[in-house]
mmCIF file of C-alpha atoms in Angstrom:
data_model
loop_
_atom_site.group_PDB
_atom_site.id
_atom_site.type_symbol
_atom_site.label_atom_id
_atom_site.label_comp_id
_atom_site.label_asym_id
_atom_site.label_seq_id
_atom_site.Cartn_x
_atom_site.Cartn_y
_atom_site.Cartn_z
ATOM 1 C CA MET A 1 55.721 -41.770 92.660
ATOM 2 C CA THR A 2 57.628 -39.593 89.715
ATOM 3 C CA ASP A 3 57.639 -37.119 93.117
ATOM 4 C CA SER A 4 59.907 -38.746 94.430
ATOM 5 C CA ILE A 5 61.753 -40.361 92.183
ATOM 6 C CA LEU A 6 61.919 -36.087 90.558
ATOM 7 C CA SER A 7 63.682 -35.393 93.642
ATOM 8 C CA LYS A 8 66.166 -38.504 94.188
ATOM 9 C CA ALA A 9 67.432 -37.747 90.822
ATOM 10 C CA ALA A 10 68.354 -34.283 91.834
ATOM 11 C CA THR A 11 69.843 -34.401 95.046
ATOM 12 C CA MET A 12 71.797 -37.648 93.770
ATOM 13 C CA GLU A 13 75.645 -37.054 92.868
ATOM 14 C CA ILE A 14 77.078 -38.760 90.040
ATOM 15 C CA PRO A 15 80.042 -40.203 90.823
ATOM 16 C CA ILE A 16 82.520 -41.606 87.399
ATOM 17 C CA ASN A 17 85.069 -44.380 87.505
ATOM 18 C CA SER A 18 88.014 -45.006 85.989
ATOM 19 C CA ASN A 19 86.684 -46.227 82.859
ATOM 20 C CA GLY A 20 84.434 -43.403 82.940
ATOM 21 C CA ASP A 21 81.656 -45.187 83.037
ATOM 22 C CA SER A 22 78.559 -42.345 85.576
ATOM 23 C CA ARG A 23 75.998 -45.412 85.114
ATOM 24 C CA THR A 24 75.620 -47.333 89.072
ATOM 25 C CA ALA A 25 73.004 -49.610 91.006
ATOM 26 C CA GLU A 26 71.153 -46.593 91.472
ATOM 27 C CA ASP A 27 70.335 -45.156 87.949
ATOM 28 C CA ASP A 28 69.195 -48.408 87.117
ATOM 29 C CA GLY A 29 67.081 -47.909 89.427
ATOM 30 C CA LEU A 30 65.604 -44.830 89.020
ATOM 31 C CA GLU A 31 65.509 -45.629 84.512
ATOM 32 C CA GLN A 32 62.963 -48.810 85.445
ATOM 33 C CA ASP A 33 60.417 -45.994 87.501
ATOM 34 C CA LEU A 34 60.450 -43.940 84.555
ATOM 35 C CA GLN A 35 59.786 -46.128 82.277
ATOM 36 C CA GLN A 36 56.926 -47.245 84.597
ATOM 37 C CA VAL A 37 55.881 -43.833 84.459
ATOM 38 C CA MET A 38 56.190 -43.629 80.282
ATOM 39 C CA VAL A 39 53.726 -46.676 80.118
ATOM 40 C CA SER A 40 51.366 -46.096 82.562
ATOM 41 C CA GLY A 41 50.842 -42.430 81.985
ATOM 42 C CA PRO A 42 47.606 -40.671 79.948
ATOM 43 C CA ASN A 43 47.630 -40.726 76.379
ATOM 44 C CA LEU A 44 49.400 -37.654 74.900
ATOM 45 C CA ASN A 45 46.450 -37.602 72.425
ATOM 46 C CA GLU A 46 43.737 -37.114 75.533
ATOM 47 C CA THR A 47 45.848 -34.874 77.075
ATOM 48 C CA SER A 48 44.214 -31.986 78.447
ATOM 49 C CA ILE A 49 45.745 -28.754 79.293
ATOM 50 C CA VAL A 50 44.573 -26.822 83.062
ATOM 51 C CA SER A 51 44.161 -23.219 83.006
ATOM 52 C CA GLY A 52 45.808 -22.456 86.054
ATOM 53 C CA GLY A 53 47.106 -24.223 89.061
ATOM 54 C CA TYR A 54 48.260 -27.591 89.813
ATOM 55 C CA GLY A 55 43.986 -28.620 91.329
ATOM 56 C CA GLY A 56 42.088 -26.511 89.844
ATOM 57 C CA ALA A 57 38.150 -26.045 88.509
ATOM 58 C CA ALA A 58 37.542 -28.495 86.240
ATOM 59 C CA GLU A 59 36.287 -25.587 84.437
ATOM 60 C CA GLY A 60 39.251 -24.492 83.263
ATOM 61 C CA ILE A 61 40.477 -27.813 81.865
ATOM 62 C CA ILE A 62 40.579 -27.054 78.237
ATOM 63 C CA PRO A 63 40.670 -30.383 76.062
ATOM 64 C CA THR A 64 43.346 -31.111 73.317
ATOM 65 C CA SER A 65 40.714 -31.850 70.248
ATOM 66 C CA SER A 66 39.678 -28.487 70.430
ATOM 67 C CA ILE A 67 43.069 -27.531 69.623
ATOM 68 C CA LYS A 68 43.169 -29.678 66.483
ATOM 69 C CA GLY A 69 39.383 -28.235 65.778
ATOM 70 C CA LYS A 70 41.554 -24.990 65.544
ATOM 71 C CA ASP A 71 44.560 -26.690 63.536
ATOM 72 C CA ASN A 72 41.676 -27.838 61.336
ATOM 73 C CA MET A 73 39.813 -24.605 60.703
ATOM 74 C CA HIS A 74 43.029 -22.606 59.658
ATOM 75 C CA HIS A 75 42.848 -24.862 56.968
ATOM 76 C CA SER A 76 39.760 -24.655 56.016
ATOM 77 C CA ASN A 77 39.841 -20.809 55.912
ATOM 78 C CA SER A 78 42.815 -21.034 53.009
ATOM 79 C CA ASN A 79 41.256 -23.325 51.236
ATOM 80 C CA PRO A 80 40.088 -20.150 49.516
ATOM 81 C CA SER A 81 43.212 -18.388 48.561
ATOM 82 C CA MET A 82 43.634 -21.988 47.247
ATOM 83 C CA MET A 83 41.330 -22.114 44.841
ATOM 84 C CA SER A 84 42.285 -19.152 44.220
ATOM 85 C CA GLU A 85 45.532 -20.055 42.787
ATOM 86 C CA GLU A 86 43.638 -22.544 41.177
ATOM 87 C CA ALA A 87 41.687 -20.964 39.156
ATOM 88 C CA THR A 88 44.394 -18.452 38.046
ATOM 89 C CA ARG A 89 45.925 -21.408 37.227
ATOM 90 C CA GLY A 90 43.588 -22.477 35.122
ATOM 91 C CA VAL A 91 43.148 -18.772 33.108
ATOM 92 C CA ALA A 92 47.257 -19.586 32.173
ATOM 93 C CA VAL A 93 46.810 -22.309 31.040
ATOM 94 C CA GLU A 94 43.788 -21.731 28.705
ATOM 95 C CA LYS A 95 46.173 -18.472 27.613
ATOM 96 C CA PHE A 96 48.710 -20.586 26.913
ATOM 97 C CA ASP A 97 46.673 -23.464 24.431
ATOM 98 C CA SER A 98 45.255 -19.884 23.248
ATOM 99 C CA VAL A 99 48.500 -18.746 21.918
ATOM 100 C CA LYS A 100 49.371 -22.218 20.876
ATOM 101 C CA LYS A 101 47.221 -22.786 18.333
ATOM 102 C CA TRP A 102 47.660 -19.606 16.761
ATOM 103 C CA SER A 103 51.364 -19.875 16.681
ATOM 104 C CA ILE A 104 50.686 -23.580 14.744
ATOM 105 C CA ASN A 105 48.294 -21.809 12.564
ATOM 106 C CA THR A 106 50.371 -19.159 11.890
ATOM 107 C CA TYR A 107 52.995 -20.977 10.962
ATOM 108 C CA LYS A 108 50.585 -23.779 8.836
ATOM 109 C CA CYS A 109 49.556 -20.460 6.640
ATOM 110 C CA THR A 110 52.943 -18.636 6.607
ATOM 111 C CA LYS A 111 54.141 -21.810 5.201
ATOM 112 C CA GLN A 112 51.151 -22.289 2.775
ATOM 113 C CA MET A 113 51.228 -18.521 1.537
ATOM 114 C CA PHE A 114 54.991 -19.298 0.657
ATOM 115 C CA SER A 115 54.727 -22.283 -0.714
ATOM 116 C CA GLU A 116 51.932 -20.570 -2.980
ATOM 117 C CA ARG A 117 54.453 -17.683 -3.707
ATOM 118 C CA PHE A 118 56.938 -19.912 -5.124
ATOM 119 C CA GLY A 119 55.196 -21.738 -7.092
ATOM 120 C CA ARG A 120 55.258 -24.736 -4.873
ATOM 121 C CA GLY A 121 52.140 -25.711 -3.272
ATOM 122 C CA THR A 122 48.039 -25.382 -4.594
ATOM 123 C CA LYS A 123 46.071 -23.477 -4.341
ATOM 124 C CA THR A 124 42.023 -23.819 -4.123
ATOM 125 C CA VAL A 125 40.505 -21.143 -6.754
ATOM 126 C CA ASP A 126 36.879 -19.895 -7.455
ATOM 127 C CA LEU A 127 37.641 -17.646 -11.515
ATOM 128 C CA GLU A 128 34.512 -16.451 -11.763
ATOM 129 C CA LEU A 129 34.226 -15.357 -8.164
ATOM 130 C CA GLU A 130 37.758 -14.005 -8.543
ATOM 131 C CA ALA A 131 37.293 -11.846 -11.557
ATOM 132 C CA GLN A 132 34.624 -10.688 -9.610
ATOM 133 C CA ILE A 133 36.739 -9.248 -6.730
ATOM 134 C CA ASP A 134 38.962 -7.258 -8.948
ATOM 135 C CA VAL A 135 36.877 -5.761 -10.449
ATOM 136 C CA LEU A 136 34.690 -4.344 -6.902
ATOM 137 C CA ARG A 137 38.710 -3.436 -6.357
ATOM 138 C CA GLU A 138 39.629 -1.652 -9.661
ATOM 139 C CA THR A 139 35.724 0.430 -8.953
ATOM 140 C CA LYS A 140 36.205 1.304 -6.044
ATOM 141 C CA MET A 141 39.704 3.004 -6.934
ATOM 142 C CA LYS A 142 37.849 4.517 -9.732
ATOM 143 C CA TYR A 143 34.255 5.524 -7.958
ATOM 144 C CA GLU A 144 37.640 7.456 -5.238
ATOM 145 C CA ARG A 145 38.748 9.522 -8.139
ATOM 146 C CA ILE A 146 34.745 10.230 -8.573
ATOM 147 C CA LEU A 147 34.449 11.505 -4.970
ATOM 148 C CA ARG A 148 37.793 13.656 -4.396
ATOM 149 C CA LEU A 149 37.345 16.146 -7.937
ATOM 150 C CA ALA A 150 33.911 16.217 -6.554
ATOM 151 C CA ARG A 151 34.928 17.263 -3.373
ATOM 152 C CA GLU A 152 37.144 19.277 -5.232
ATOM 153 C CA LEU A 153 34.492 20.803 -7.349
ATOM 154 C CA THR A 154 32.416 22.013 -4.107
ATOM 155 C CA ASN A 155 34.998 23.796 -2.018
ATOM 156 C CA HIS A 156 36.322 25.100 -5.785
ATOM 157 C CA PHE A 157 32.816 26.423 -7.103
ATOM 158 C CA TYR A 158 31.662 27.406 -2.789
ATOM 159 C CA ASN A 159 34.738 30.262 -2.768
ATOM 160 C CA MET A 160 33.127 31.437 -5.934
ATOM 161 C CA VAL A 161 29.884 31.421 -4.790
ATOM 162 C CA GLN A 162 31.452 33.931 -1.588
ATOM 163 C CA THR A 163 32.689 36.057 -4.716
ATOM 164 C CA GLN A 164 29.576 36.347 -6.108
ATOM 165 C CA GLN A 165 28.160 37.632 -2.866
ATOM 166 C CA ALA A 166 30.769 39.779 -2.482
ATOM 167 C CA LEU A 167 31.009 40.991 -4.813
ATOM 168 C CA GLY A 168 27.107 42.356 -5.392
ATOM 169 C CA ASP A 169 27.305 43.681 -1.925
ATOM 170 C CA THR A 170 30.158 45.964 -3.186
ATOM 171 C CA PHE A 171 28.387 46.576 -6.220
ATOM 172 C CA ALA A 172 24.898 47.368 -4.559
ATOM 173 C CA ASP A 173 26.766 50.193 -1.813
ATOM 174 C CA LEU A 174 28.523 51.602 -4.755
ATOM 175 C CA SER A 175 25.397 52.315 -6.500
ATOM 176 C CA GLN A 176 24.298 54.658 -3.600
ATOM 177 C CA LYS A 177 27.909 56.325 -3.698
ATOM 178 C CA SER A 178 27.624 57.069 -6.791
ATOM 179 C CA PRO A 179 24.175 58.688 -8.532
ATOM 180 C CA GLU A 180 25.802 58.939 -12.038
ATOM 181 C CA LEU A 181 26.803 55.520 -11.954
ATOM 182 C CA GLN A 182 23.744 53.668 -10.502
ATOM 183 C CA ASP A 183 21.594 52.232 -12.892
ATOM 184 C CA GLU A 184 24.659 50.407 -13.813
ATOM 185 C CA PHE A 185 25.943 48.996 -10.505
ATOM 186 C CA GLY A 186 22.266 48.315 -9.375
ATOM 187 C CA TYR A 187 22.071 45.692 -11.983
ATOM 188 C CA ASN A 188 25.147 44.308 -11.471
ATOM 189 C CA ALA A 189 24.035 43.970 -8.383
ATOM 190 C CA GLU A 190 21.209 41.975 -8.795
ATOM 191 C CA THR A 191 23.064 39.867 -11.630
ATOM 192 C CA GLN A 192 25.505 38.924 -9.035
ATOM 193 C CA ARG A 193 22.759 38.285 -6.242
ATOM 194 C CA LEU A 194 20.996 36.282 -8.643
ATOM 195 C CA LEU A 195 24.030 34.274 -9.813
ATOM 196 C CA CYS A 196 24.799 33.667 -5.907
ATOM 197 C CA LYS A 197 21.265 31.802 -4.847
ATOM 198 C CA ASN A 198 21.763 29.519 -8.037
ATOM 199 C CA GLY A 199 24.843 28.771 -7.097
ATOM 200 C CA GLU A 200 24.068 28.210 -3.887
ATOM 201 C CA THR A 201 20.992 25.716 -4.707
ATOM 202 C CA LEU A 202 22.999 23.835 -7.448
ATOM 203 C CA LEU A 203 26.046 23.145 -4.445
ATOM 204 C CA GLY A 204 23.222 21.776 -2.579
ATOM 205 C CA ALA A 205 22.742 19.399 -5.077
ATOM 206 C CA ILE A 206 26.428 18.545 -5.430
ATOM 207 C CA ASN A 207 26.410 17.813 -1.655
ATOM 208 C CA PHE A 208 24.148 15.535 -2.045
ATOM 209 C CA PHE A 209 26.280 13.770 -5.026
ATOM 210 C CA VAL A 210 28.948 13.978 -2.799
ATOM 211 C CA SER A 211 27.949 12.381 0.489
ATOM 212 C CA SER A 212 25.907 9.610 -2.310
ATOM 213 C CA ILE A 213 29.002 8.480 -3.450
ATOM 214 C CA ASN A 214 30.772 8.691 0.247
ATOM 215 C CA THR A 215 28.602 6.278 1.491
ATOM 216 C CA LEU A 216 28.227 3.784 -1.585
ATOM 217 C CA VAL A 217 32.735 4.272 -1.818
ATOM 218 C CA ASN A 218 33.694 3.968 2.646
ATOM 219 C CA LYS A 219 30.534 1.841 3.790
ATOM 220 C CA THR A 220 28.558 -0.073 1.015
ATOM 221 C CA MET A 221 31.986 -0.882 -0.959
ATOM 222 C CA GLU A 222 34.951 -1.287 2.040
ATOM 223 C CA ASP A 223 32.064 -3.829 3.952
ATOM 224 C CA THR A 224 32.280 -6.002 1.074
ATOM 225 C CA LEU A 225 36.301 -5.698 0.866
ATOM 226 C CA LEU A 226 36.431 -6.118 4.680
ATOM 227 C CA THR A 227 34.233 -9.325 4.187
ATOM 228 C CA ILE A 228 36.855 -10.269 0.885
ATOM 229 C CA LYS A 229 39.427 -10.426 3.171
ATOM 230 C CA MET A 230 37.808 -12.600 5.678
ATOM 231 C CA TYR A 231 37.452 -15.017 2.454
ATOM 232 C CA GLU A 232 41.166 -14.876 1.553
ATOM 233 C CA ASN A 233 42.375 -15.705 5.056
ATOM 234 C CA ALA A 234 39.704 -18.119 5.296
ATOM 235 C CA ARG A 235 41.196 -19.985 2.304
ATOM 236 C CA LEU A 236 44.216 -19.654 3.143
ATOM 237 C CA GLU A 237 44.241 -21.282 6.364
ATOM 238 C CA PHE A 238 41.903 -24.097 4.173
ATOM 239 C CA ASP A 239 44.504 -24.737 2.099
ATOM 240 C CA ALA A 240 46.656 -25.232 4.952
ATOM 241 C CA TYR A 241 45.699 -28.273 6.676
ATOM 242 C CA ARG A 242 44.119 -29.472 3.607
ATOM 243 C CA THR A 243 47.926 -29.295 2.706
ATOM 244 C CA ASP A 244 48.956 -30.824 6.533
ATOM 245 C CA LEU A 245 46.153 -33.821 5.579
ATOM 246 C CA GLU A 246 47.915 -34.561 2.930
ATOM 247 C CA GLU A 247 50.747 -34.888 3.188
ATOM 248 C CA LEU A 248 49.687 -36.711 6.685
ATOM 249 C CA SER A 249 48.054 -38.501 4.427
ATOM 250 C CA VAL A 250 50.885 -40.185 2.548
ATOM 251 C CA GLY A 251 53.073 -41.505 5.686
ATOM 252 C CA PRO A 252 52.944 -44.154 7.640
ATOM 253 C CA ARG A 253 50.168 -45.609 8.895
ATOM 254 C CA ASP A 254 51.214 -46.285 13.619
ATOM 255 C CA ALA A 255 49.043 -45.781 15.837
ATOM 256 C CA ALA A 256 50.723 -42.470 16.492
ATOM 257 C CA ALA A 257 50.152 -41.281 12.963
ATOM 258 C CA MET A 258 46.271 -41.976 12.565
ATOM 259 C CA VAL A 259 45.811 -40.169 15.721
ATOM 260 C CA ARG A 260 47.867 -37.185 14.010
ATOM 261 C CA ILE A 261 45.517 -38.074 10.361
ATOM 262 C CA GLU A 262 42.402 -38.224 13.025
ATOM 263 C CA ILE A 263 43.289 -34.522 14.396
ATOM 264 C CA ALA A 264 44.035 -32.895 11.022
ATOM 265 C CA GLN A 265 41.205 -34.579 9.728
ATOM 266 C CA GLN A 266 38.531 -32.355 11.953
ATOM 267 C CA GLN A 267 41.318 -29.055 11.522
ATOM 268 C CA TYR A 268 40.285 -30.229 7.424
ATOM 269 C CA GLN A 269 36.913 -29.686 7.815
ATOM 270 C CA ILE A 270 36.581 -26.867 10.637
ATOM 271 C CA HIS A 271 38.183 -24.599 8.050
ATOM 272 C CA LYS A 272 36.967 -25.915 4.459
ATOM 273 C CA ASP A 273 33.231 -24.978 6.780
ATOM 274 C CA LYS A 274 34.956 -22.333 7.301
ATOM 275 C CA TYR A 275 36.042 -20.991 3.844
ATOM 276 C CA GLU A 276 32.112 -22.623 1.664
ATOM 277 C CA ARG A 277 30.475 -20.366 3.989
ATOM 278 C CA LEU A 278 33.139 -17.159 3.518
ATOM 279 C CA HIS A 279 32.549 -18.484 0.248
ATOM 280 C CA SER A 280 28.946 -18.077 0.106
ATOM 281 C CA ASP A 281 28.584 -14.810 1.729
ATOM 282 C CA VAL A 282 31.013 -12.968 -0.555
ATOM 283 C CA SER A 283 28.843 -14.186 -3.891
ATOM 284 C CA ILE A 284 26.249 -12.301 -2.094
ATOM 285 C CA LYS A 285 26.803 -9.527 -1.361
ATOM 286 C CA LEU A 286 29.227 -8.712 -4.018
ATOM 287 C CA LYS A 287 25.927 -10.060 -6.162
ATOM 288 C CA PHE A 288 24.277 -7.175 -3.842
ATOM 289 C CA LEU A 289 26.203 -4.218 -4.183
ATOM 290 C CA GLU A 290 26.201 -3.879 -7.986
ATOM 291 C CA GLU A 291 22.104 -3.564 -6.924
ATOM 292 C CA ASN A 292 22.372 -0.808 -4.660
ATOM 293 C CA LYS A 293 25.431 1.037 -6.984
ATOM 294 C CA VAL A 294 23.573 0.500 -9.521
ATOM 295 C CA LYS A 295 20.170 1.729 -8.240
ATOM 296 C CA VAL A 296 22.550 4.826 -6.515
ATOM 297 C CA MET A 297 24.601 5.745 -9.261
ATOM 298 C CA HIS A 298 21.272 5.903 -11.502
ATOM 299 C CA LYS A 299 20.066 8.109 -9.231
ATOM 300 C CA GLN A 300 22.986 10.153 -8.353
ATOM 301 C CA LEU A 301 23.935 11.120 -12.187
ATOM 302 C CA LEU A 302 21.073 12.185 -13.198
ATOM 303 C CA LEU A 303 21.072 14.511 -10.316
ATOM 304 C CA PHE A 304 24.193 15.878 -11.401
ATOM 305 C CA HIS A 305 23.442 16.442 -15.036
ATOM 306 C CA ASN A 306 19.971 18.057 -14.297
ATOM 307 C CA ALA A 307 21.374 20.304 -11.943
ATOM 308 C CA VAL A 308 24.205 21.898 -13.693
ATOM 309 C CA SER A 309 22.545 21.878 -16.663
ATOM 310 C CA ALA A 310 19.728 23.903 -14.911
ATOM 311 C CA TYR A 311 22.739 26.248 -13.605
ATOM 312 C CA PHE A 312 24.357 26.933 -16.342
ATOM 313 C CA ALA A 313 20.902 27.994 -18.775
ATOM 314 C CA GLY A 314 20.245 30.212 -16.227
ATOM 315 C CA ASN A 315 16.609 28.192 -15.435
ATOM 316 C CA GLN A 316 16.019 28.845 -11.742
ATOM 317 C CA GLN A 317 12.713 27.766 -11.612
ATOM 318 C CA GLN A 318 14.420 24.323 -13.424
ATOM 319 C CA LEU A 319 17.293 23.785 -11.113
ATOM 320 C CA GLU A 320 14.736 23.859 -7.388
ATOM 321 C CA GLN A 321 12.339 21.587 -9.159
ATOM 322 C CA THR A 322 15.362 19.167 -9.551
ATOM 323 C CA LEU A 323 16.574 19.730 -5.622
ATOM 324 C CA ARG A 324 12.913 18.851 -4.995
ATOM 325 C CA GLN A 325 12.813 15.554 -7.413
ATOM 326 C CA PHE A 326 15.040 14.025 -4.777
ATOM 327 C CA ASN A 327 14.515 15.426 -1.328
ATOM 328 C CA VAL A 328 17.741 17.470 -1.316
ATOM 329 C CA LYS A 329 17.149 19.928 1.210
ATOM 330 C CA LEU A 330 19.116 23.380 1.271
ATOM 331 C CA LYS A 331 21.185 25.410 4.326
ATOM 332 C CA PRO A 332 19.299 28.236 5.669
ATOM 333 C CA PRO A 333 19.839 31.101 3.649
ATOM 334 C CA GLY A 334 22.218 33.063 3.611
ATOM 335 C CA SER A 335 24.528 31.121 5.952
ATOM 336 C CA ASP A 336 27.969 31.246 5.027
ATOM 337 C CA LYS A 337 29.408 28.456 7.128
ATOM 338 C CA PRO A 338 30.700 25.572 4.417
ATOM 339 C CA SER A 339 29.343 21.806 4.757
ATOM 340 C CA TRP A 340 30.939 19.010 6.655
ATOM 341 C CA LEU A 341 31.939 18.204 3.848
ATOM 342 C CA GLU A 342 33.825 21.351 2.358
ATOM 343 C CA GLU A 343 35.625 20.730 5.363
ATOM 344 C CA GLN A 344 37.049 17.895 4.918
#
């Protein structure tokens, strides 16, 4: 029926009347036939695609539902990329929140710092702890001066020992080549060699002294000062959030303001706990630092005094005994290379 309608439509001429209307009675009949085909035809959702010619085997029929299944598979394959985009978006949001919190914290601390500097803000102060911190900073400066002078003494004394060794070698050589002055050159050569040996022993004691002072100043004291710096930053943050809470507390008490006050109260408590924890850490470290400093300096000053006194008294036995008493190890005999402290 459909083929007859199509062949009829293909061979029919379309006359146009004077009004430009080309519709005829045959056209109306053809339209009715087409509508009947459309109504009685198969559902497009159930249409099958035939592979091969018309009237082929049923095995070549591909249901359109399988095409929809492939389309669904394509969408499922796109899910990993969507998850990756969501993960990337989550990381970006997290970084943005972190930068936002840092910016707010920096603003509050900067505001608090300028308020304190210009006398408009209040500052939390522990007078006893602040005095101990000032003493530590002053002590560190003085000990750094001792360390610098001790290193200079090490370098100068090392050069003197090297000069004495070279002078002793020259005297010994001349004693062999000058028979008339052999005894005189020999005495001086022996004296310079003895001085050089004692000088190397004293140099070992001074190096040990310098190494201990360096550890005390640049490690122990520096570690305590780093904790103090963290404490001072925590104190500034605590005062900044305390001031923020006080300003909100004297403002209006509507619903939005109460939410802000609650958030400010939480931040205040967090920074208060951090401040108190670091305050305790600084107090403990200052106490142990003072005890350690007294113990180390008592040992090192006694070593320095006994070694220098024995050297200039010419008491070689007491000088060597002093090094054994403090467990000071000398570098191998005949080694002309200075220690790592001397090279700095």
